Short mmCIF file of C-alpha atoms in Angstrom, two decimals:
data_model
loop_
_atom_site.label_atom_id
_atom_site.label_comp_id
_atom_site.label_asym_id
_atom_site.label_seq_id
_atom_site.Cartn_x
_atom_site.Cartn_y
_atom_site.Cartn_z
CA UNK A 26 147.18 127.38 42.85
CA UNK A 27 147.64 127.05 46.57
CA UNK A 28 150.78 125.98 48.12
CA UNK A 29 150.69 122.35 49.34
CA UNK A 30 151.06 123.30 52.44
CA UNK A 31 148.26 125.20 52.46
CA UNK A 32 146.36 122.28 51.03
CA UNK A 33 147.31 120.23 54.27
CA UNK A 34 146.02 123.62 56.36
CA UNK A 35 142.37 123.08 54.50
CA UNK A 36 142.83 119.78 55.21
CA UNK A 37 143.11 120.12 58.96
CA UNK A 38 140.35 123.14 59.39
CA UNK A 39 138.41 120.04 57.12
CA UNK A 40 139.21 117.71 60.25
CA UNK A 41 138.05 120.57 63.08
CA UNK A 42 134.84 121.05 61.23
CA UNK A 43 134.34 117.47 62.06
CA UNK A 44 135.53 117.91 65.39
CA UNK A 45 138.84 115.76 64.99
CA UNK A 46 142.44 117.80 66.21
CA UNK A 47 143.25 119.83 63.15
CA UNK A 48 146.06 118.25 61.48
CA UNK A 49 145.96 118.03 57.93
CA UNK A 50 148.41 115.83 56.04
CA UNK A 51 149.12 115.94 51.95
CA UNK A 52 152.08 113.66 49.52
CA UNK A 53 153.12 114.79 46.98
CA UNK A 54 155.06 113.04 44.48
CA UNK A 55 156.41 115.07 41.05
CA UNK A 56 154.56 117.82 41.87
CA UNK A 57 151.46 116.44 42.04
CA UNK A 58 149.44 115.83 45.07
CA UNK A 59 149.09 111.93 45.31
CA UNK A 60 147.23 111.81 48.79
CA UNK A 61 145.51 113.93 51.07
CA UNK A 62 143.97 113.44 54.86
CA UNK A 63 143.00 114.72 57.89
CA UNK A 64 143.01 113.89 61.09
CA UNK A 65 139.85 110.95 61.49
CA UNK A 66 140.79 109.33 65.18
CA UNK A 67 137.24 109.99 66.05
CA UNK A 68 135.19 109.51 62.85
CA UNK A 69 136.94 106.30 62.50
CA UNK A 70 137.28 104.91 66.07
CA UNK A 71 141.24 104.66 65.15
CA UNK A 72 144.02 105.62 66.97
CA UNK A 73 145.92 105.14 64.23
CA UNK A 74 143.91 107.01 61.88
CA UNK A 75 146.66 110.79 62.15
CA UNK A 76 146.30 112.43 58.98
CA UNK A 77 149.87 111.39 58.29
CA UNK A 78 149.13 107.51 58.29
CA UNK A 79 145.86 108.07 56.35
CA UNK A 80 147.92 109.86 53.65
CA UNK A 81 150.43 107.59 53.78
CA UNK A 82 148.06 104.62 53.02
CA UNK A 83 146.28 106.89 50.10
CA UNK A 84 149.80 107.23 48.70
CA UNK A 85 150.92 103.96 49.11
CA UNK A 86 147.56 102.54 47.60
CA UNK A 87 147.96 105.09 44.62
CA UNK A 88 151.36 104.09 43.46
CA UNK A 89 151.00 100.38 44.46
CA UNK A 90 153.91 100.13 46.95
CA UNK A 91 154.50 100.35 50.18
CA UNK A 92 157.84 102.65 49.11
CA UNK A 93 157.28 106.41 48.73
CA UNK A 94 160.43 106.50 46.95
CA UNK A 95 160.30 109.99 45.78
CA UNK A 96 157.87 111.50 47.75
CA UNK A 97 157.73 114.75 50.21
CA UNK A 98 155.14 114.75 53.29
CA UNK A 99 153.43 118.23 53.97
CA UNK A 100 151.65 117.81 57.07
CA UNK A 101 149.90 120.84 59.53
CA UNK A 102 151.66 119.55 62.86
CA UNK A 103 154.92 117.92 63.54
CA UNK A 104 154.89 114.11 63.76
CA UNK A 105 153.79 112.04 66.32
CA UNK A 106 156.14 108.88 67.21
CA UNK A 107 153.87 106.89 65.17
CA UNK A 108 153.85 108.54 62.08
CA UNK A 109 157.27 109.54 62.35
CA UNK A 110 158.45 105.88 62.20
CA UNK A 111 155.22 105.38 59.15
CA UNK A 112 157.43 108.17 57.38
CA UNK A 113 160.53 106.54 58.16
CA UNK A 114 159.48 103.17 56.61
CA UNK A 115 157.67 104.63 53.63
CA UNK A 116 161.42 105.89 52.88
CA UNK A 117 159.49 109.74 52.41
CA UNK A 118 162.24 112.28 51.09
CA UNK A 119 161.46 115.76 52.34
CA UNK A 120 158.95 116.02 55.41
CA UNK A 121 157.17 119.36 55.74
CA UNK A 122 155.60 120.54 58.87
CA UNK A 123 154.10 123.23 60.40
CA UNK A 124 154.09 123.70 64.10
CA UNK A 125 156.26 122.48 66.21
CA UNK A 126 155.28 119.83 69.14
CA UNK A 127 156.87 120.06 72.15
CA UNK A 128 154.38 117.41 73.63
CA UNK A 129 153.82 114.96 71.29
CA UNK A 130 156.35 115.79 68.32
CA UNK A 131 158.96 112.89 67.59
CA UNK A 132 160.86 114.80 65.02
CA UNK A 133 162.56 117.99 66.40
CA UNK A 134 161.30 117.33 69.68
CA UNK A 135 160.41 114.35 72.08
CA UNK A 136 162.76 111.49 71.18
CA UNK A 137 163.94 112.62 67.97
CA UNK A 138 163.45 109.92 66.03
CA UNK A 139 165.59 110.25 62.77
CA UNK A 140 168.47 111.09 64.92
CA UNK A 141 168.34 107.94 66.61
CA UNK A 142 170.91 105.55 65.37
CA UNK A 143 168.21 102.76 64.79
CA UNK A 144 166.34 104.64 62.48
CA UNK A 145 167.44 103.15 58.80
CA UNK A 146 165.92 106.18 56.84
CA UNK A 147 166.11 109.89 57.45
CA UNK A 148 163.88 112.32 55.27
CA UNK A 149 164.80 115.68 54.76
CA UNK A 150 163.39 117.54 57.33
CA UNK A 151 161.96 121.94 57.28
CA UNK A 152 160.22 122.77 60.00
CA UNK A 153 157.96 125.72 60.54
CA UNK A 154 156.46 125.73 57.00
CA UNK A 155 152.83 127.66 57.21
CA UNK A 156 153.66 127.50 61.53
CA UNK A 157 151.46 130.42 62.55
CA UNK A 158 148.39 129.25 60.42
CA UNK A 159 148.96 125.31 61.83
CA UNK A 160 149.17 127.15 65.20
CA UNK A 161 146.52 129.07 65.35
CA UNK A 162 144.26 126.23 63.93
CA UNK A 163 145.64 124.24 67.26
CA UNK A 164 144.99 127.01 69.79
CA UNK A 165 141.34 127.77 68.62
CA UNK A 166 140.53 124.08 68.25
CA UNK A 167 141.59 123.45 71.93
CA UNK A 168 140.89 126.93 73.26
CA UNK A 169 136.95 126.35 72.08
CA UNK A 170 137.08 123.15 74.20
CA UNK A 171 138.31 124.35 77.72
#
């Protein structure tokens, strides 16, 4: 059985096939994989639509709350502001991302969300989880569209 994050990986080459930024986005909750997403900004005419929300939603619709309590977030790329803050509400546990984003990542870049002291939840946080595979997936995708 794969990894889960290599279950959010298939999810974002899933999300380049349909031309949306590969980022791939899977909860799992007692070691069972409770949502899964990619990346559908395009497909769905949603700036909202990051694999992270759409998983989020799945989840939230799955277990009929809008509390994750006891969930961990695997996701392909490191959270946007956005879906930093969705994770942050949805009181995740352990986040899991891949590559690093020094542009548009709100976690260990950017404004660092969860060590701001307004944030009211704080997920456990390991970085660099499948990073070269999430990376690569990135360069290609944009390298293929310069």
């Amino acid at each position: 059985m794969p990894g889960f994050m290599d279950i959010a990986l298939d999810e974002a080459r899933a999300a380049a096939a349909r031309g949306e930024v590969p980022v791939g986005a899977v909860v799992v909750r007692d070691g069972a994989v409770i949502a899964r997403a990619g990346n559908r900004t395009l497909a769905d005419r949603d700036p909202t639509a990051h694999a992270e929300m759409l998983a989020l939603r799945q989840a939230a619709a799955a277990l009929g709350s809008e509390r994750l309590i006891d969930c961990d977030l695997y996701v392909s790329l490191e959270p946007c502001p956005m879906c930093a803050a969705a994770i942050s509400f949805a009181r995740i546990r352990r986040l899991y991302y891949g590559a690093g984003d020094p542009k548009g990542g709100a976690v260990d870049h950017g404004v660092r969300l969860y060590g701001s002291p307004t944030c009211h939840h704080r997920p456990e946080v390991y970085g660099g989880i499948g990073e070269t595979d999430a990376a690569v997936l990135l360069r290609d995708f944009f390298a293929a569209r310069r």
